[in-house]
Short mmCIF file of C-alpha atoms (C1' of nucleotides) in Angstrom, two decimals:
data_model
loop_
_atom_site.label_atom_id
_atom_site.label_comp_id
_atom_site.label_asym_id
_atom_site.label_seq_id
_atom_site.Cartn_x
_atom_site.Cartn_y
_atom_site.Cartn_z
CA MET Y 1 -0.34 -0.04 -0.32
CA ILE Y 2 1.41 3.56 -0.99
CA ARG Y 3 0.91 6.08 1.44
CA VAL Y 4 0.35 9.20 0.03
CA LEU Y 5 0.28 12.93 1.45
CA LEU Y 6 -1.22 15.57 -0.54
CA ALA Y 7 -0.81 19.41 0.08
CA ASP Y 8 -2.75 21.75 -1.56
CA ASP Y 9 -4.72 25.02 -0.60
CA GLU Y 10 -7.61 24.33 -2.37
CA ASN Y 11 -9.73 22.47 -0.53
CA LEU Y 12 -11.95 21.31 -3.21
CA ILE Y 13 -8.73 19.83 -5.52
CA ARG Y 14 -7.78 18.09 -2.64
CA SER Y 15 -10.43 16.42 -1.43
CA ALA Y 16 -11.09 15.78 -5.24
CA LEU Y 17 -7.70 14.03 -5.34
CA ARG Y 18 -8.38 12.11 -2.32
CA ALA Y 19 -11.23 10.58 -3.98
CA LEU Y 20 -9.62 10.09 -7.16
CA LEU Y 21 -6.84 8.35 -5.44
CA SER Y 22 -8.52 6.32 -3.44
CA LEU Y 23 -10.41 4.75 -6.01
CA GLU Y 24 -7.08 3.30 -7.10
CA ASP Y 25 -5.80 0.01 -5.74
CA GLY Y 26 -2.77 -0.14 -3.42
CA ILE Y 27 -3.21 3.82 -2.85
CA GLU Y 28 -3.88 5.33 0.56
CA VAL Y 29 -4.34 8.65 1.22
CA VAL Y 30 -3.18 9.17 4.94
CA ALA Y 31 -2.65 13.29 5.34
CA GLU Y 32 -4.07 16.47 3.42
CA ALA Y 33 -2.36 19.70 4.14
CA ALA Y 34 -3.26 23.07 3.08
CA THR Y 35 -0.11 24.64 3.68
CA ALA Y 36 3.62 23.79 3.40
CA ASP Y 37 4.03 24.17 7.14
CA GLU Y 38 1.36 21.57 7.82
CA ALA Y 39 2.60 19.47 5.47
CA LEU Y 40 5.61 19.31 6.68
CA ALA Y 41 4.47 18.78 10.49
CA MET Y 42 1.96 15.95 8.92
CA ALA Y 43 4.81 14.47 7.08
CA ARG Y 44 6.87 13.81 10.04
CA SER Y 45 4.22 12.40 12.06
CA SER Y 46 2.50 9.92 9.50
CA ALA Y 47 5.90 9.26 7.35
CA PRO Y 48 4.06 8.93 3.84
CA ASP Y 49 5.66 7.24 1.11
CA VAL Y 50 4.60 10.09 -1.75
CA ALA Y 51 3.74 13.47 -1.24
CA VAL Y 52 1.75 15.14 -4.03
CA LEU Y 53 2.37 18.81 -3.78
CA ASP Y 54 0.89 21.88 -5.23
CA LEU Y 55 3.58 24.05 -6.72
CA GLN Y 56 2.21 27.24 -5.08
CA LEU Y 57 1.15 26.92 -1.51
CA PRO Y 58 0.00 29.81 0.56
CA ASP Y 59 2.97 30.26 2.38
CA ARG Y 60 5.60 29.28 -0.10
CA ASP Y 61 6.31 27.22 -3.01
CA GLY Y 62 6.30 23.10 -3.22
CA ILE Y 63 9.96 23.05 -4.53
CA SER Y 64 11.47 24.55 -1.31
CA LEU Y 65 8.55 22.19 0.59
CA ALA Y 66 10.17 19.24 -1.28
CA ALA Y 67 13.74 20.12 -0.09
CA ASP Y 68 12.60 20.13 3.51
CA LEU Y 69 10.52 16.82 2.94
CA HIS Y 70 13.90 15.29 1.59
CA ALA Y 71 15.89 16.18 4.34
CA GLN Y 72 13.42 15.68 7.18
CA VAL Y 73 11.17 12.73 6.19
CA PRO Y 74 13.50 10.12 5.26
CA GLY Y 75 11.88 7.52 2.31
CA CYS Y 76 9.43 10.15 1.32
CA ARG Y 77 9.20 10.69 -2.31
CA THR Y 78 7.64 13.99 -3.69
CA MET Y 79 5.86 15.12 -7.07
CA ILE Y 80 4.54 18.17 -8.16
CA VAL Y 81 1.34 19.12 -9.64
CA THR Y 82 0.48 22.85 -10.55
CA SER Y 83 -1.86 24.48 -12.91
CA HIS Y 84 1.03 26.76 -14.44
CA GLY Y 85 3.48 24.73 -16.34
CA ARG Y 86 6.40 27.22 -16.23
CA PRO Y 87 9.64 25.45 -17.48
CA GLY Y 88 11.77 27.13 -14.99
CA TYR Y 89 10.21 25.60 -12.11
CA LEU Y 90 10.37 21.99 -13.52
CA LYS Y 91 13.99 22.42 -14.15
CA ARG Y 92 14.56 23.77 -10.55
CA ALA Y 93 12.33 21.09 -9.18
CA LEU Y 94 14.38 18.31 -10.98
CA ALA Y 95 17.39 19.80 -9.58
CA GLY Y 96 15.52 19.51 -6.13
CA GLY Y 97 15.38 15.80 -6.31
CA VAL Y 98 11.48 15.77 -7.13
CA GLY Y 99 10.05 12.69 -8.56
CA GLY Y 100 7.34 13.88 -10.43
CA PHE Y 101 6.15 17.04 -12.43
CA LEU Y 102 2.74 17.42 -13.91
CA PRO Y 103 -0.01 19.65 -15.08
CA LYS Y 104 -3.09 19.82 -13.80
CA THR Y 105 -4.61 18.98 -16.96
CA VAL Y 106 -3.32 15.22 -16.83
CA SER Y 107 -6.04 12.85 -16.53
CA ALA Y 108 -6.84 10.76 -13.19
CA SER Y 109 -5.14 7.22 -14.20
CA VAL Y 110 -1.92 9.08 -15.46
CA LEU Y 111 -1.87 10.63 -12.04
CA ALA Y 112 -2.40 7.33 -10.21
CA GLN Y 113 0.59 5.88 -12.55
CA VAL Y 114 3.07 8.34 -11.92
CA VAL Y 115 2.34 8.26 -7.83
CA ARG Y 116 3.31 4.50 -8.37
CA THR Y 117 6.47 5.30 -10.48
CA VAL Y 118 7.74 7.79 -8.40
CA HIS Y 119 7.28 5.51 -5.32
CA ASP Y 120 9.48 2.89 -7.44
CA GLY Y 121 11.97 5.63 -7.33
CA GLY Y 122 11.27 6.79 -11.08
CA ARG Y 123 10.94 9.68 -12.19
CA TYR Y 124 8.21 11.39 -14.51
CA VAL Y 125 7.77 14.28 -16.08
CA ASP Y 126 4.99 15.66 -18.25
CA PRO Y 127 5.91 15.26 -22.27
CA GLU Y 128 4.73 18.72 -23.24
CA LEU Y 129 6.14 20.33 -20.40
CA ALA Y 130 9.36 18.71 -21.12
CA ALA Y 131 9.68 19.46 -24.60
CA GLU Y 132 8.82 23.44 -23.05
CA ALA Y 133 11.44 23.20 -20.85
CA ILE Y 134 14.21 22.19 -23.59
CA SER Y 135 12.81 24.66 -26.05
CA ALA Y 136 12.91 27.40 -23.46
CA GLY Y 137 16.54 26.80 -22.47
CA ASP Y 138 18.07 28.40 -19.16
CA SER Y 139 17.67 31.35 -17.57
CA PRO Y 140 19.81 33.91 -19.38
CA LEU Y 141 19.86 36.02 -16.26
CA THR Y 142 22.59 36.31 -13.71
CA ALA Y 143 21.35 35.91 -9.96
CA ARG Y 144 21.24 39.61 -9.32
CA GLU Y 145 19.84 40.29 -12.48
CA ALA Y 146 16.64 37.92 -11.28
CA ASP Y 147 16.97 39.29 -7.74
CA VAL Y 148 16.05 42.92 -9.09
CA LEU Y 149 13.60 41.99 -11.69
CA GLU Y 150 11.78 40.09 -9.11
CA LEU Y 151 11.57 43.16 -7.27
CA ALA Y 152 10.44 45.01 -10.19
CA ALA Y 153 7.60 43.12 -10.62
CA GLU Y 154 5.48 44.89 -8.41
CA GLY Y 155 5.80 47.97 -10.44
CA ALA Y 156 7.91 49.68 -7.84
CA PRO Y 157 10.30 52.67 -9.16
CA VAL Y 158 13.99 52.39 -9.03
CA GLU Y 159 14.94 53.67 -6.17
CA GLU Y 160 12.51 51.37 -3.96
CA ILE Y 161 14.05 48.57 -5.56
CA ALA Y 162 17.57 49.65 -4.80
CA ARG Y 163 16.67 50.16 -1.01
CA ARG Y 164 15.15 46.72 -1.02
CA ALA Y 165 17.97 45.09 -2.68
CA ALA Y 166 20.55 47.42 -1.05
CA LEU Y 167 21.91 48.59 -4.13
CA THR Y 168 22.43 52.09 -6.07
CA PRO Y 169 19.95 52.87 -8.16
CA GLY Y 170 21.95 53.53 -11.06
CA THR Y 171 23.31 49.77 -10.35
CA VAL Y 172 19.61 48.68 -10.30
CA ARG Y 173 19.06 50.56 -13.82
CA ASN Y 174 22.00 48.70 -15.19
CA TYR Y 175 20.83 45.25 -14.00
CA LEU Y 176 17.31 45.79 -15.36
CA SER Y 177 18.49 47.19 -18.64
CA SER Y 178 20.90 44.20 -19.31
CA ALA Y 179 18.22 42.10 -18.29
CA ALA Y 180 15.54 43.40 -20.24
CA SER Y 181 18.10 43.42 -23.22
CA LYS Y 182 18.77 39.49 -22.80
CA LEU Y 183 14.91 38.68 -22.89
CA GLY Y 184 14.26 40.82 -26.03
CA ALA Y 185 12.06 43.33 -24.21
CA ALA Y 186 11.87 47.08 -24.32
CA ASN Y 187 11.57 47.74 -20.70
CA ARG Y 188 11.74 45.84 -17.54
CA HIS Y 189 7.92 45.46 -17.30
CA GLU Y 190 7.63 43.78 -20.36
CA ALA Y 191 11.03 41.90 -19.00
CA VAL Y 192 8.91 40.45 -15.79
CA HIS Y 193 6.25 39.36 -18.42
CA VAL Y 194 8.56 37.51 -20.68
CA ALA Y 195 10.64 35.85 -17.14
CA ARG Y 196 7.46 35.20 -15.55
CA ARG Y 197 6.14 33.35 -18.34
CA HIS Y 198 9.42 31.28 -18.68
CA GLY Y 199 9.55 30.70 -14.70
CA TRP Y 200 12.65 32.36 -14.22
CA ILE Y 201 11.52 34.71 -11.31
CA MET U 1 -32.26 14.40 -10.78
CA ILE U 2 -29.73 17.35 -11.34
CA ARG U 3 -27.88 17.49 -14.42
CA VAL U 4 -24.73 19.27 -14.21
CA LEU U 5 -21.98 20.15 -16.79
CA LEU U 6 -18.82 21.00 -16.01
CA ALA U 7 -15.93 23.17 -17.49
CA ASP U 8 -12.55 23.36 -16.08
CA ASP U 9 -9.20 23.53 -18.58
CA GLU U 10 -7.48 20.83 -15.72
CA ASN U 11 -8.51 17.45 -16.33
CA LEU U 12 -7.77 16.35 -12.82
CA ILE U 13 -9.95 18.94 -11.61
CA ARG U 14 -12.81 18.07 -13.72
CA SER U 15 -12.41 14.32 -13.21
CA ALA U 16 -11.78 15.13 -9.47
CA LEU U 17 -15.03 17.21 -9.23
CA ARG U 18 -17.01 14.52 -11.52
CA ALA U 19 -16.08 12.10 -8.65
CA LEU U 20 -17.04 14.08 -6.36
CA LEU U 21 -20.72 15.16 -7.56
CA SER U 22 -21.25 11.52 -8.10
CA LEU U 23 -21.19 10.74 -5.02
CA GLU U 24 -23.82 12.73 -4.16
CA ASP U 25 -27.73 11.98 -4.31
CA GLY U 26 -29.60 13.61 -7.18
CA ILE U 27 -26.44 15.08 -8.74
CA GLU U 28 -25.52 13.76 -12.10
CA VAL U 29 -22.49 15.08 -14.27
CA VAL U 30 -23.63 14.83 -17.91
CA ALA U 31 -20.98 16.86 -19.61
CA GLU U 32 -17.69 17.73 -19.34
CA ALA U 33 -15.73 20.63 -21.23
CA ALA U 34 -12.22 22.01 -21.06
CA THR U 35 -13.07 25.15 -23.21
CA ALA U 36 -15.56 27.63 -23.12
CA ASP U 37 -16.81 26.70 -26.76
CA GLU U 38 -16.82 23.30 -26.00
CA ALA U 39 -19.07 24.23 -23.01
CA LEU U 40 -21.00 26.02 -24.71
CA ALA U 41 -21.71 23.38 -27.49
CA MET U 42 -22.33 20.77 -25.54
CA ALA U 43 -24.76 22.46 -23.29
CA ARG U 44 -26.58 22.71 -26.18
CA SER U 45 -26.94 19.40 -26.94
CA SER U 46 -27.41 17.95 -23.10
CA ALA U 47 -29.32 20.84 -21.73
CA PRO U 48 -27.96 20.68 -18.10
CA ASP U 49 -29.77 22.19 -14.94
CA VAL U 50 -26.52 23.88 -13.95
CA ALA U 51 -23.40 24.64 -15.33
CA VAL U 52 -20.15 24.83 -13.06
CA LEU U 53 -17.63 26.80 -14.66
CA ASP U 54 -14.11 27.49 -13.93
CA LEU U 55 -13.25 31.68 -13.81
CA GLN U 56 -10.79 31.18 -16.19
CA LEU U 57 -10.78 28.97 -19.13
CA PRO U 58 -8.39 28.95 -22.03
CA ASP U 59 -10.34 30.96 -24.80
CA ARG U 60 -12.41 33.48 -22.24
CA ASP U 61 -13.54 33.73 -18.90
CA GLY U 62 -16.01 31.90 -17.09
CA ILE U 63 -18.50 35.38 -16.84
CA SER U 64 -18.90 35.45 -20.30
CA LEU U 65 -19.45 32.08 -20.87
CA ALA U 66 -22.11 32.17 -18.45
CA ALA U 67 -23.96 35.05 -20.06
CA ASP U 68 -23.94 32.96 -23.61
CA LEU U 69 -25.63 29.99 -21.87
CA HIS U 70 -28.42 32.07 -20.01
CA ALA U 71 -28.66 33.41 -23.50
CA GLN U 72 -28.62 30.03 -25.63
CA VAL U 73 -29.56 27.34 -23.15
CA PRO U 74 -33.17 28.06 -21.38
CA GLY U 75 -33.42 26.47 -17.90
CA CYS U 76 -29.76 26.18 -17.45
CA ARG U 77 -28.24 28.08 -14.04
CA THR U 78 -24.60 28.90 -13.65
CA MET U 79 -22.29 28.77 -10.96
CA ILE U 80 -18.39 29.71 -11.14
CA VAL U 81 -15.39 28.00 -9.01
CA THR U 82 -12.13 30.04 -9.02
CA SER U 83 -8.75 29.79 -7.79
CA HIS U 84 -8.22 33.59 -7.66
CA GLY U 85 -11.21 35.20 -5.67
CA ARG U 86 -11.24 38.89 -6.80
CA PRO U 87 -14.09 40.93 -5.66
CA GLY U 88 -14.54 42.64 -9.34
CA TYR U 89 -15.08 39.44 -10.71
CA LEU U 90 -17.64 38.35 -8.41
CA LYS U 91 -19.72 41.56 -8.99
CA ARG U 92 -19.75 41.10 -12.74
CA ALA U 93 -20.58 37.95 -12.48
CA LEU U 94 -23.62 38.47 -10.19
CA ALA U 95 -24.42 41.13 -12.48
CA GLY U 96 -24.36 38.74 -15.26
CA GLY U 97 -27.02 36.39 -13.69
CA VAL U 98 -24.60 33.81 -12.30
CA GLY U 99 -26.34 32.00 -9.25
CA GLY U 100 -23.10 30.70 -7.35
CA PHE U 101 -19.56 32.23 -6.60
CA LEU U 102 -17.00 29.86 -4.66
CA PRO U 103 -13.36 29.94 -4.23
CA LYS U 104 -11.97 26.09 -5.12
CA THR U 105 -10.69 26.06 -1.29
CA VAL U 106 -14.41 25.65 -0.24
CA SER U 107 -15.15 21.86 0.98
CA ALA U 108 -16.66 19.07 -1.41
CA SER U 109 -19.99 19.25 0.66
CA VAL U 110 -20.69 23.01 0.39
CA LEU U 111 -20.19 22.61 -3.34
CA ALA U 112 -22.60 20.00 -3.75
CA GLN U 113 -24.89 22.12 -1.35
CA VAL U 114 -24.70 25.12 -3.91
CA VAL U 115 -25.24 23.05 -6.79
CA ARG U 116 -28.28 21.93 -5.28
CA THR U 117 -29.12 25.95 -4.28
CA VAL U 118 -28.49 26.94 -7.59
CA HIS U 119 -30.79 24.71 -8.99
CA ASP U 120 -33.27 25.75 -7.01
CA GLY U 121 -32.76 29.22 -8.22
CA GLY U 122 -31.18 30.19 -5.38
CA ARG U 123 -28.13 32.30 -4.91
CA TYR U 124 -24.97 31.81 -3.06
CA VAL U 125 -21.31 33.75 -2.79
CA ASP U 126 -18.58 32.90 -0.40
CA PRO U 127 -18.93 34.55 2.91
CA GLU U 128 -15.34 35.72 2.68
CA LEU U 129 -15.34 36.76 -0.97
CA ALA U 130 -18.52 38.75 -0.29
CA ALA U 131 -16.84 40.50 2.51
CA GLU U 132 -13.98 41.17 0.26
CA ALA U 133 -16.06 42.20 -2.27
CA ILE U 134 -18.00 44.89 0.03
CA SER U 135 -15.12 46.17 1.70
CA ALA U 136 -13.53 46.76 -1.89
CA GLY U 137 -16.21 48.32 -3.39
CA ASP U 138 -16.56 49.54 -6.69
CA SER U 139 -13.75 50.14 -9.10
CA PRO U 140 -12.82 53.71 -9.12
CA LEU U 141 -11.90 53.87 -12.69
CA THR U 142 -13.90 55.10 -15.59
CA ALA U 143 -14.47 52.82 -18.53
CA ARG U 144 -11.92 54.37 -20.66
CA GLU U 145 -9.43 54.22 -17.49
CA ALA U 146 -9.78 50.90 -17.24
CA ASP U 147 -9.50 49.75 -20.98
CA VAL U 148 -5.75 51.79 -21.24
CA LEU U 149 -5.11 50.43 -17.88
CA GLU U 150 -5.57 47.30 -19.56
CA LEU U 151 -3.43 47.53 -22.36
CA ALA U 152 -0.97 49.03 -20.27
CA ALA U 153 -1.05 45.62 -18.58
CA GLU U 154 1.98 43.91 -20.61
CA GLY U 155 4.14 46.40 -20.11
CA ALA U 156 3.71 48.15 -23.81
CA PRO U 157 4.85 51.78 -24.10
CA VAL U 158 2.55 54.72 -23.96
CA GLU U 159 2.85 55.00 -27.93
CA GLU U 160 1.55 51.40 -28.55
CA ILE U 161 -1.32 51.64 -26.30
CA ALA U 162 -2.13 55.08 -27.72
CA ARG U 163 -2.30 52.96 -31.24
CA ARG U 164 -4.13 50.16 -29.89
CA ALA U 165 -6.65 52.06 -28.14
CA ALA U 166 -6.99 54.53 -30.92
CA LEU U 167 -6.13 57.57 -28.77
CA THR U 168 -3.49 60.14 -28.51
CA PRO U 169 -0.19 59.44 -26.48
CA GLY U 170 -0.86 62.38 -24.42
CA THR U 171 -4.65 61.38 -23.77
CA VAL U 172 -3.25 57.91 -22.69
CA ARG U 173 -0.94 59.66 -20.34
CA ASN U 174 -3.26 61.45 -19.00
CA TYR U 175 -5.98 58.48 -18.16
CA LEU U 176 -3.08 56.53 -17.03
CA SER U 177 -1.92 59.28 -14.61
CA SER U 178 -5.56 59.64 -13.31
CA ALA U 179 -5.94 55.85 -12.97
CA ALA U 180 -2.77 55.62 -11.01
CA SER U 181 -3.51 58.48 -8.58
CA LYS U 182 -7.14 57.00 -8.11
CA LEU U 183 -5.73 53.52 -7.06
CA GLY U 184 -2.95 55.11 -5.12
CA ALA U 185 -0.19 53.73 -7.26
CA ALA U 186 3.18 55.63 -7.85
CA ASN U 187 3.39 54.38 -11.58
CA ARG U 188 0.85 52.68 -13.93
CA HIS U 189 2.55 49.34 -13.57
CA GLU U 190 1.55 49.55 -9.63
CA ALA U 191 -1.68 50.93 -10.94
CA VAL U 192 -2.08 47.26 -12.86
CA HIS U 193 -0.99 45.47 -9.99
CA VAL U 194 -3.48 47.24 -7.74
CA ALA U 195 -6.40 46.97 -10.23
CA ARG U 196 -5.74 43.24 -10.89
CA ARG U 197 -5.91 42.54 -7.41
CA HIS U 198 -9.03 44.17 -7.19
CA GLY U 199 -10.35 42.17 -10.05
CA TRP U 200 -10.91 45.72 -12.10
CA ILE U 201 -8.93 44.89 -15.16
"C1'" DG R 1 -30.78 75.79 -19.35
"C1'" DC R 2 -27.05 74.93 -16.51
"C1'" DG R 3 -24.02 72.31 -13.84
"C1'" DT R 4 -21.33 67.69 -13.75
"C1'" DG R 5 -18.91 64.17 -15.12
"C1'" DC R 6 -17.06 61.54 -19.03
"C1'" DC R 7 -14.51 61.94 -23.31
"C1'" DC R 8 -10.45 63.69 -25.82
"C1'" DG R 9 -6.83 66.64 -26.88
"C1'" DT R 10 -2.75 69.94 -26.37
"C1'" DG R 11 1.15 71.88 -24.59
"C1'" DA R 12 4.54 72.49 -20.94
"C1'" DC R 13 7.48 71.05 -17.34
"C1'" DA R 14 10.09 67.80 -13.95
"C1'" DT R 15 11.24 63.47 -12.95
"C1'" DT R 16 12.22 58.91 -13.97
"C1'" DC R 17 14.14 55.57 -17.04
"C1'" DG R 18 16.62 53.49 -20.53
"C1'" DT R 19 21.52 53.21 -22.59
"C1'" DC R 20 26.10 53.74 -23.11
"C1'" DA R 21 31.08 54.43 -21.20
"C1'" DT R 22 34.12 53.18 -17.63
"C1'" DG R 23 36.12 51.61 -13.81
"C1'" DG R 24 37.50 48.78 -9.69
"C1'" DG R 25 36.87 44.26 -6.89
"C1'" DC R 26 36.22 39.88 -6.70
"C1'" DC R 27 36.33 34.85 -7.94
"C1'" DG R 28 37.57 30.88 -11.05
"C1'" DC R 29 39.82 28.53 -15.17
"C1'" DC R 30 43.36 27.89 -18.39
"C1'" DG F 1 49.38 35.35 -14.30
"C1'" DG F 2 46.48 36.33 -17.58
"C1'" DC F 3 41.42 36.07 -18.96
"C1'" DG F 4 37.02 36.26 -18.50
"C1'" DG F 5 32.76 36.60 -15.97
"C1'" DC F 6 29.84 38.29 -12.22
"C1'" DC F 7 29.05 42.35 -8.99
"C1'" DC F 8 29.18 47.00 -7.78
"C1'" DA F 9 29.33 51.73 -8.87
"C1'" DT F 10 29.48 56.63 -11.41
"C1'" DG F 11 28.29 60.16 -14.65
"C1'" DA F 12 25.67 61.62 -18.35
"C1'" DC F 13 22.97 62.06 -22.35
"C1'" DG F 14 18.39 61.46 -24.65
"C1'" DA F 15 13.83 59.11 -24.61
"C1'" DA F 16 9.68 58.09 -22.26
"C1'" DT F 17 6.92 59.10 -18.42
"C1'" DG F 18 4.21 61.43 -14.66
"C1'" DT F 19 2.19 65.46 -13.57
"C1'" DC F 20 -0.45 69.98 -14.58
"C1'" DA F 21 -3.15 73.17 -16.74
"C1'" DC F 22 -6.29 74.27 -19.97
"C1'" DG F 23 -9.60 73.52 -23.62
"C1'" DG F 24 -13.49 71.69 -26.32
"C1'" DG F 25 -17.64 68.52 -27.06
"C1'" DC F 26 -20.90 65.45 -25.34
"C1'" DA F 27 -24.63 63.35 -22.28
"C1'" DC F 28 -27.38 63.21 -17.98
"C1'" DG F 29 -30.17 64.83 -14.46
"C1'" DC F 30 -31.88 68.75 -11.79
#
DNA sequence: GCGTGCCCGTGACATTCGTCATGGGCCGCC
DNA sequence: GGCGGCCCATGACGAATGTCACGGGCACGC
């Protein structure tokens, strides 16, 4: 019997996934969590075999949660389901030891199959997502460029970004400028959109 | 027996909802669609009693789909479920004759209950969402301000916005400026974020 | 009919932003 | 050690943007 933990902030999805997985032979849902912290606590007490995580939880993302689970819950494998299949996330997830990565557009039978695959130590990523990730390639941004661009995402003026990043306004503009040109954007706001679409920030 | 149509682009959610609703007495899922067009076509042929729509479908939003359903499928009531409970959407949905509006964080039993309520001609909106909508109030933006702000959402320069809106660049800047000041934003990009958060664009 | 609010435009000004050149410090690699 | 890449900064220039004042046209309600 594969013991599964579900983490998703949407109650409806969670109970629905539980219903779907419970119909499968050899799969049992032993815990449900709405937040990453909750999931971590539950995983420690119930020691599931596989954790099915939403990419975006209210407190932080599923990738960092997966890393914590690997560190703190021995024998617990992880997989991620998401609504928004950004290529960058997939790459980060795989680097973080996640065993499966699926969009929520897959069918229930695929989901169950992947749970089994991941449980057996295998890996599975959605073919379409994989293709996207390959064609999208790595992020061309340097670490600082990505940082600064992320701070620019809310539309804050350069000066505020500079304060929050502990940088000079001039430096911020240089980074934003170089990020925008790398992304083929006319300005930083368009750059934010491009980077978001690729999952680079 | 209440005949239900499901429209959601995420296969997983759809089959999960089907599983959940099928467990309920007196509810039967008669059709599933992944897009608005598909949903419309299916509704015409299967004439469901209640259509459960995702707010965001790939081709257009659930609110306009609901309007079409009301017009083209007599006797079909509609309700909307969504991941992102923006107040503005709720208001628009209600104005469009939608009978129920729920976040996906609700439990399965609430969902089933609301399906029944809507089927009986009643209305239900999530209390939390309702509170948000009331506190957020109406959009302070005029029609044109909202239009222009929407075009500004992708980070396009003023000149392009002007072309797409068939306006003078100067006028565009005036609208953006007034929109930003109404929204308490320092610039148009921040204004876009604020307006998005409230569901005003 | 008159005020009010929205629509659309112009012109001018100060500020912010994008771009470029340039430089120093740091690290890793050949 | 030299080279390249990243990090951080400065200064300066032109372009884009935000702000303000002002104008006319139009629809609506009192």
